[in-house]
Amino acid sequence: MKRFLVVFLAFVALTASAQSDVYGFKVADENNKEVSLGQWKGKVLLIVNTATKCGFTPQYKELEALYQKYQAEGFCILDFPCNQFGQQAPGSAAEIHQFCTANFDVHFPQFAKIEVNGPHESPLYSYLKREAGFVGFGFGKKAEFMDKMLKKSDPMYASKPDIKWNFTKILIDRKGKVIARFEPTVDMKEVEEAVAKLLKD
């Protein structure tokens, strides 16, 4: 079993390292059908790992507003539900989609649940973390809360590139390159400014 795990991790790392942009990755959509990220080539993307039972879940409303404001200019949000943080994304992909539609009128693409850290992490996220590591939660009460919470379980958490919590956002330019990483504590105005700048470039 240990040997299989080592081989699997090596395969994931090789798959991620072989890519120079996000377009070579394939993921499962909400119907568990494999799709290529190449279909979004030429668009500015915001890739987000989400959860429906999280304190940050209301960010769905801000994300949908951002999507509606800029989609005509070539912007799209790709939503990847993840149950790794506090088990806060329960239910099937269909149930998650129904929740998001009913509560936040979400229209951007949603995908099957994935893992973003660990032995079973998506190769896409291995690549994203390699390109944009963790640089801190910033300032303010939410940032301080997250820092204290994570230090309790791992005093060295900040030195690792892992995704730290739900609603971490990775910004991708029109060439499929990782531009920035925004932790869930970052104000959405800052995220919007970065999106708008990329769309103008």
PDB file of C-alpha atoms in Angstrom:
ATOM      1  CA  MET A   1       0.000   0.000   0.000  1.00  0.00           C
ATOM      2  CA  LYS A   2       2.838   2.368   0.924  1.00  0.00           C
ATOM      3  CA  ARG A   3       4.591   1.640  -2.379  1.00  0.00           C
ATOM      4  CA  PHE A   4       1.372   2.363  -4.303  1.00  0.00           C
ATOM      5  CA  LEU A   5       1.000   5.673  -2.486  1.00  0.00           C
ATOM      6  CA  VAL A   6       4.551   6.696  -3.360  1.00  0.00           C
ATOM      7  CA  VAL A   7       3.983   5.806  -7.020  1.00  0.00           C
ATOM      8  CA  PHE A   8       0.680   7.681  -7.068  1.00  0.00           C
ATOM      9  CA  LEU A   9       2.188  10.801  -5.534  1.00  0.00           C
ATOM     10  CA  ALA A  10       5.028  10.677  -8.041  1.00  0.00           C
ATOM     11  CA  PHE A  11       2.493  10.421 -10.872  1.00  0.00           C
ATOM     12  CA  VAL A  12       0.529  13.415  -9.576  1.00  0.00           C
ATOM     13  CA  ALA A  13       3.715  15.464  -9.236  1.00  0.00           C
ATOM     14  CA  LEU A  14       4.861  14.474 -12.726  1.00  0.00           C
ATOM     15  CA  THR A  15       1.487  15.336 -14.240  1.00  0.00           C
ATOM     16  CA  ALA A  16       1.538  18.767 -12.620  1.00  0.00           C
ATOM     17  CA  SER A  17       5.178  19.500 -13.428  1.00  0.00           C
ATOM     18  CA  ALA A  18       4.685  18.588 -17.077  1.00  0.00           C
ATOM     19  CA  GLN A  19       2.175  21.401 -17.518  1.00  0.00           C
ATOM     20  CA  SER A  20       3.072  24.993 -18.339  1.00  0.00           C
ATOM     21  CA  ASP A  21      -0.514  26.294 -18.122  1.00  0.00           C
ATOM     22  CA  VAL A  22      -3.916  25.129 -16.876  1.00  0.00           C
ATOM     23  CA  TYR A  23      -5.210  24.076 -20.294  1.00  0.00           C
ATOM     24  CA  GLY A  24      -3.638  20.620 -20.215  1.00  0.00           C
ATOM     25  CA  PHE A  25      -5.632  19.543 -17.183  1.00  0.00           C
ATOM     26  CA  LYS A  26      -8.833  17.524 -17.266  1.00  0.00           C
ATOM     27  CA  VAL A  27     -11.367  17.598 -14.460  1.00  0.00           C
ATOM     28  CA  ALA A  28     -14.756  16.054 -13.718  1.00  0.00           C
ATOM     29  CA  ASP A  29     -17.759  18.342 -14.141  1.00  0.00           C
ATOM     30  CA  GLU A  30     -20.783  18.287 -11.817  1.00  0.00           C
ATOM     31  CA  ASN A  31     -22.126  15.277 -13.759  1.00  0.00           C
ATOM     32  CA  ASN A  32     -18.784  13.494 -13.300  1.00  0.00           C
ATOM     33  CA  LYS A  33     -18.003  13.836 -17.001  1.00  0.00           C
ATOM     34  CA  GLU A  34     -14.363  14.534 -17.836  1.00  0.00           C
ATOM     35  CA  VAL A  35     -13.802  17.941 -19.402  1.00  0.00           C
ATOM     36  CA  SER A  36     -10.680  19.821 -20.443  1.00  0.00           C
ATOM     37  CA  LEU A  37      -9.829  23.236 -19.070  1.00  0.00           C
ATOM     38  CA  GLY A  38      -8.742  24.002 -22.627  1.00  0.00           C
ATOM     39  CA  GLN A  39     -12.320  24.984 -23.399  1.00  0.00           C
ATOM     40  CA  TRP A  40     -11.734  28.160 -21.395  1.00  0.00           C
ATOM     41  CA  LYS A  41      -8.615  29.098 -23.339  1.00  0.00           C
ATOM     42  CA  GLY A  42      -8.321  32.847 -23.826  1.00  0.00           C
ATOM     43  CA  LYS A  43     -10.418  33.749 -20.786  1.00  0.00           C
ATOM     44  CA  VAL A  44      -9.400  35.213 -17.458  1.00  0.00           C
ATOM     45  CA  LEU A  45     -10.238  32.571 -14.849  1.00  0.00           C
ATOM     46  CA  LEU A  46     -10.769  32.534 -11.115  1.00  0.00           C
ATOM     47  CA  ILE A  47     -10.444  28.990  -9.757  1.00  0.00           C
ATOM     48  CA  VAL A  48     -12.024  28.584  -6.326  1.00  0.00           C
ATOM     49  CA  ASN A  49     -12.322  25.685  -3.863  1.00  0.00           C
ATOM     50  CA  THR A  50     -15.648  26.095  -2.122  1.00  0.00           C
ATOM     51  CA  ALA A  51     -17.874  24.744   0.643  1.00  0.00           C
ATOM     52  CA  THR A  52     -21.562  25.214   1.426  1.00  0.00           C
ATOM     53  CA  LYS A  53     -21.371  25.109   5.245  1.00  0.00           C
ATOM     54  CA  CYS A  54     -18.473  27.483   5.836  1.00  0.00           C
ATOM     55  CA  GLY A  55     -18.274  30.905   7.427  1.00  0.00           C
ATOM     56  CA  PHE A  56     -16.996  32.117   4.047  1.00  0.00           C
ATOM     57  CA  THR A  57     -19.910  30.576   2.102  1.00  0.00           C
ATOM     58  CA  PRO A  58     -21.620  33.996   1.679  1.00  0.00           C
ATOM     59  CA  GLN A  59     -18.733  34.823  -0.680  1.00  0.00           C
ATOM     60  CA  TYR A  60     -20.756  32.915  -3.271  1.00  0.00           C
ATOM     61  CA  LYS A  61     -22.892  36.050  -3.558  1.00  0.00           C
ATOM     62  CA  GLU A  62     -19.840  38.233  -4.262  1.00  0.00           C
ATOM     63  CA  LEU A  63     -18.420  35.687  -6.685  1.00  0.00           C
ATOM     64  CA  GLU A  64     -21.667  35.565  -8.653  1.00  0.00           C
ATOM     65  CA  ALA A  65     -21.775  39.374  -8.772  1.00  0.00           C
ATOM     66  CA  LEU A  66     -18.191  39.402 -10.072  1.00  0.00           C
ATOM     67  CA  TYR A  67     -19.056  36.785 -12.693  1.00  0.00           C
ATOM     68  CA  GLN A  68     -22.114  38.690 -13.900  1.00  0.00           C
ATOM     69  CA  LYS A  69     -20.173  41.951 -14.089  1.00  0.00           C
ATOM     70  CA  TYR A  70     -17.258  40.663 -16.162  1.00  0.00           C
ATOM     71  CA  GLN A  71     -18.317  37.512 -18.011  1.00  0.00           C
ATOM     72  CA  ALA A  72     -19.074  39.451 -21.202  1.00  0.00           C
ATOM     73  CA  GLU A  73     -15.434  40.636 -21.194  1.00  0.00           C
ATOM     74  CA  GLY A  74     -14.080  37.093 -21.141  1.00  0.00           C
ATOM     75  CA  PHE A  75     -14.101  36.220 -17.441  1.00  0.00           C
ATOM     76  CA  CYS A  76     -15.187  32.955 -15.865  1.00  0.00           C
ATOM     77  CA  ILE A  77     -15.202  31.432 -12.382  1.00  0.00           C
ATOM     78  CA  LEU A  78     -14.539  27.695 -11.994  1.00  0.00           C
ATOM     79  CA  ASP A  79     -15.980  26.314  -8.760  1.00  0.00           C
ATOM     80  CA  PHE A  80     -14.480  23.171  -7.204  1.00  0.00           C
ATOM     81  CA  PRO A  81     -16.308  22.032  -4.052  1.00  0.00           C
ATOM     82  CA  CYS A  82     -13.961  20.484  -1.487  1.00  0.00           C
ATOM     83  CA  ASN A  83     -14.843  18.702   1.760  1.00  0.00           C
ATOM     84  CA  GLN A  84     -11.329  18.700   3.257  1.00  0.00           C
ATOM     85  CA  PHE A  85     -11.745  21.693   5.550  1.00  0.00           C
ATOM     86  CA  GLY A  86     -13.962  20.979   8.506  1.00  0.00           C
ATOM     87  CA  GLN A  87     -16.146  18.654   6.411  1.00  0.00           C
ATOM     88  CA  GLN A  88     -17.983  21.787   5.284  1.00  0.00           C
ATOM     89  CA  ALA A  89     -18.938  20.621   1.778  1.00  0.00           C
ATOM     90  CA  PRO A  90     -21.256  17.691   2.477  1.00  0.00           C
ATOM     91  CA  GLY A  91     -23.572  16.151  -0.076  1.00  0.00           C
ATOM     92  CA  SER A  92     -23.312  15.251  -3.730  1.00  0.00           C
ATOM     93  CA  ALA A  93     -22.321  17.606  -6.529  1.00  0.00           C
ATOM     94  CA  ALA A  94     -26.005  17.831  -7.488  1.00  0.00           C
ATOM     95  CA  GLU A  95     -26.998  18.769  -3.929  1.00  0.00           C
ATOM     96  CA  ILE A  96     -24.239  21.370  -3.745  1.00  0.00           C
ATOM     97  CA  HIS A  97     -25.333  22.857  -7.061  1.00  0.00           C
ATOM     98  CA  GLN A  98     -28.954  22.975  -5.908  1.00  0.00           C
ATOM     99  CA  PHE A  99     -27.930  24.745  -2.698  1.00  0.00           C
ATOM    100  CA  CYS A 100     -25.848  27.324  -4.560  1.00  0.00           C
ATOM    101  CA  THR A 101     -28.575  27.972  -7.100  1.00  0.00           C
ATOM    102  CA  ALA A 102     -31.315  28.315  -4.501  1.00  0.00           C
ATOM    103  CA  ASN A 103     -29.354  30.480  -2.065  1.00  0.00           C
ATOM    104  CA  PHE A 104     -26.995  32.495  -4.267  1.00  0.00           C
ATOM    105  CA  ASP A 105     -28.375  32.139  -7.812  1.00  0.00           C
ATOM    106  CA  VAL A 106     -24.992  30.845  -8.993  1.00  0.00           C
ATOM    107  CA  HIS A 107     -24.504  30.581 -12.764  1.00  0.00           C
ATOM    108  CA  PHE A 108     -20.770  29.985 -13.162  1.00  0.00           C
ATOM    109  CA  PRO A 109     -19.505  26.422 -13.821  1.00  0.00           C
ATOM    110  CA  GLN A 110     -19.403  24.046 -10.874  1.00  0.00           C
ATOM    111  CA  PHE A 111     -17.494  20.773 -10.844  1.00  0.00           C
ATOM    112  CA  ALA A 112     -17.386  17.471  -9.004  1.00  0.00           C
ATOM    113  CA  LYS A 113     -15.984  17.516  -5.476  1.00  0.00           C
ATOM    114  CA  ILE A 114     -12.218  17.236  -5.349  1.00  0.00           C
ATOM    115  CA  GLU A 115      -9.341  17.153  -2.891  1.00  0.00           C
ATOM    116  CA  VAL A 116      -6.879  20.027  -3.033  1.00  0.00           C
ATOM    117  CA  ASN A 117      -4.264  18.710  -0.585  1.00  0.00           C
ATOM    118  CA  GLY A 118      -2.767  15.350   0.243  1.00  0.00           C
ATOM    119  CA  PRO A 119      -2.255  11.998  -1.478  1.00  0.00           C
ATOM    120  CA  HIS A 120      -5.468  12.230  -3.494  1.00  0.00           C
ATOM    121  CA  GLU A 121      -5.234  15.873  -4.490  1.00  0.00           C
ATOM    122  CA  SER A 122      -6.218  16.918  -7.982  1.00  0.00           C
ATOM    123  CA  PRO A 123      -3.209  17.287 -10.338  1.00  0.00           C
ATOM    124  CA  LEU A 124      -4.682  20.685 -11.220  1.00  0.00           C
ATOM    125  CA  TYR A 125      -4.229  21.811  -7.629  1.00  0.00           C
ATOM    126  CA  SER A 126      -0.733  20.359  -7.441  1.00  0.00           C
ATOM    127  CA  TYR A 127       0.100  22.687 -10.321  1.00  0.00           C
ATOM    128  CA  LEU A 128      -1.736  25.690  -8.871  1.00  0.00           C
ATOM    129  CA  LYS A 129       0.019  25.361  -5.515  1.00  0.00           C
ATOM    130  CA  ARG A 130       3.393  24.998  -7.215  1.00  0.00           C
ATOM    131  CA  GLU A 131       2.793  28.227  -9.099  1.00  0.00           C
ATOM    132  CA  ALA A 132       1.261  30.183  -6.218  1.00  0.00           C
ATOM    133  CA  GLY A 133       2.195  29.236  -2.682  1.00  0.00           C
ATOM    134  CA  PHE A 134       0.767  30.579   0.552  1.00  0.00           C
ATOM    135  CA  VAL A 135       1.946  34.103   1.447  1.00  0.00           C
ATOM    136  CA  GLY A 136      -0.250  34.821   4.460  1.00  0.00           C
ATOM    137  CA  PHE A 137      -3.804  35.704   5.412  1.00  0.00           C
ATOM    138  CA  GLY A 138      -3.173  39.432   5.500  1.00  0.00           C
ATOM    139  CA  PHE A 139      -4.503  41.637   8.289  1.00  0.00           C
ATOM    140  CA  GLY A 140      -7.698  41.982  10.274  1.00  0.00           C
ATOM    141  CA  LYS A 141      -9.791  39.866  12.638  1.00  0.00           C
ATOM    142  CA  LYS A 142     -10.546  37.121  10.112  1.00  0.00           C
ATOM    143  CA  ALA A 143      -6.870  36.799   9.223  1.00  0.00           C
ATOM    144  CA  GLU A 144      -5.882  36.606  12.896  1.00  0.00           C
ATOM    145  CA  PHE A 145      -8.569  34.004  13.566  1.00  0.00           C
ATOM    146  CA  MET A 146      -7.430  31.801  10.679  1.00  0.00           C
ATOM    147  CA  ASP A 147      -3.787  32.080  11.706  1.00  0.00           C
ATOM    148  CA  LYS A 148      -4.484  31.067  15.319  1.00  0.00           C
ATOM    149  CA  MET A 149      -6.788  28.229  14.273  1.00  0.00           C
ATOM    150  CA  LEU A 150      -4.311  26.668  11.860  1.00  0.00           C
ATOM    151  CA  LYS A 151      -1.321  27.098  14.168  1.00  0.00           C
ATOM    152  CA  LYS A 152      -3.061  24.918  16.748  1.00  0.00           C
ATOM    153  CA  SER A 153      -2.951  21.908  14.434  1.00  0.00           C
ATOM    154  CA  ASP A 154       0.296  22.788  12.617  1.00  0.00           C
ATOM    155  CA  PRO A 155       2.646  25.469  13.973  1.00  0.00           C
ATOM    156  CA  MET A 156       4.543  25.353  10.640  1.00  0.00           C
ATOM    157  CA  TYR A 157       1.477  25.604   8.396  1.00  0.00           C
ATOM    158  CA  ALA A 158       2.522  28.956   6.886  1.00  0.00           C
ATOM    159  CA  SER A 159       5.711  27.489   5.402  1.00  0.00           C
ATOM    160  CA  LYS A 160       3.752  25.040   3.232  1.00  0.00           C
ATOM    161  CA  PRO A 161       2.067  25.800  -0.129  1.00  0.00           C
ATOM    162  CA  ASP A 162      -1.063  23.812   0.728  1.00  0.00           C
ATOM    163  CA  ILE A 163      -4.487  25.318   0.313  1.00  0.00           C
ATOM    164  CA  LYS A 164      -5.377  26.471   3.821  1.00  0.00           C
ATOM    165  CA  TRP A 165      -9.165  26.761   3.750  1.00  0.00           C
ATOM    166  CA  ASN A 166     -12.331  27.063   1.707  1.00  0.00           C
ATOM    167  CA  PHE A 167     -12.691  29.889  -0.819  1.00  0.00           C
ATOM    168  CA  THR A 168      -9.031  30.223  -1.691  1.00  0.00           C
ATOM    169  CA  LYS A 169      -8.953  31.860  -5.141  1.00  0.00           C
ATOM    170  CA  ILE A 170      -6.375  31.384  -7.888  1.00  0.00           C
ATOM    171  CA  LEU A 171      -6.315  33.955 -10.699  1.00  0.00           C
ATOM    172  CA  ILE A 172      -5.379  32.775 -14.206  1.00  0.00           C
ATOM    173  CA  ASP A 173      -4.583  35.058 -17.159  1.00  0.00           C
ATOM    174  CA  ARG A 174      -5.722  34.645 -20.765  1.00  0.00           C
ATOM    175  CA  LYS A 175      -2.663  32.492 -21.518  1.00  0.00           C
ATOM    176  CA  GLY A 176      -3.516  29.991 -18.796  1.00  0.00           C
ATOM    177  CA  LYS A 177      -0.794  31.176 -16.420  1.00  0.00           C
ATOM    178  CA  VAL A 178      -1.208  31.556 -12.665  1.00  0.00           C
ATOM    179  CA  ILE A 179      -1.076  35.236 -11.738  1.00  0.00           C
ATOM    180  CA  ALA A 180      -2.126  35.469  -8.092  1.00  0.00           C
ATOM    181  CA  ARG A 181      -3.516  33.604  -5.123  1.00  0.00           C
ATOM    182  CA  PHE A 182      -6.064  35.158  -2.793  1.00  0.00           C
ATOM    183  CA  GLU A 183      -6.796  33.634   0.589  1.00  0.00           C
ATOM    184  CA  PRO A 184     -10.436  33.633   1.767  1.00  0.00           C
ATOM    185  CA  THR A 185      -9.641  36.525   4.113  1.00  0.00           C
ATOM    186  CA  VAL A 186      -8.753  38.870   1.225  1.00  0.00           C
ATOM    187  CA  ASP A 187     -11.369  41.524   0.453  1.00  0.00           C
ATOM    188  CA  MET A 188     -13.253  40.762  -2.755  1.00  0.00           C
ATOM    189  CA  LYS A 189     -12.584  44.337  -3.915  1.00  0.00           C
ATOM    190  CA  GLU A 190      -8.912  43.420  -4.181  1.00  0.00           C
ATOM    191  CA  VAL A 191      -9.816  40.324  -6.182  1.00  0.00           C
ATOM    192  CA  GLU A 192     -12.019  42.389  -8.508  1.00  0.00           C
ATOM    193  CA  GLU A 193      -9.250  44.935  -9.092  1.00  0.00           C
ATOM    194  CA  ALA A 194      -6.888  42.161 -10.172  1.00  0.00           C
ATOM    195  CA  VAL A 195      -9.521  40.618 -12.454  1.00  0.00           C
ATOM    196  CA  ALA A 196     -10.353  43.945 -14.079  1.00  0.00           C
ATOM    197  CA  LYS A 197      -6.660  44.679 -14.675  1.00  0.00           C
ATOM    198  CA  LEU A 198      -6.109  41.342 -16.409  1.00  0.00           C
ATOM    199  CA  LEU A 199      -9.158  41.823 -18.607  1.00  0.00           C
ATOM    200  CA  LYS A 200      -7.774  45.173 -19.805  1.00  0.00           C
ATOM    201  CA  ASP A 201      -4.255  43.865 -20.496  1.00  0.00           C
TER     202      ASP A 201
END
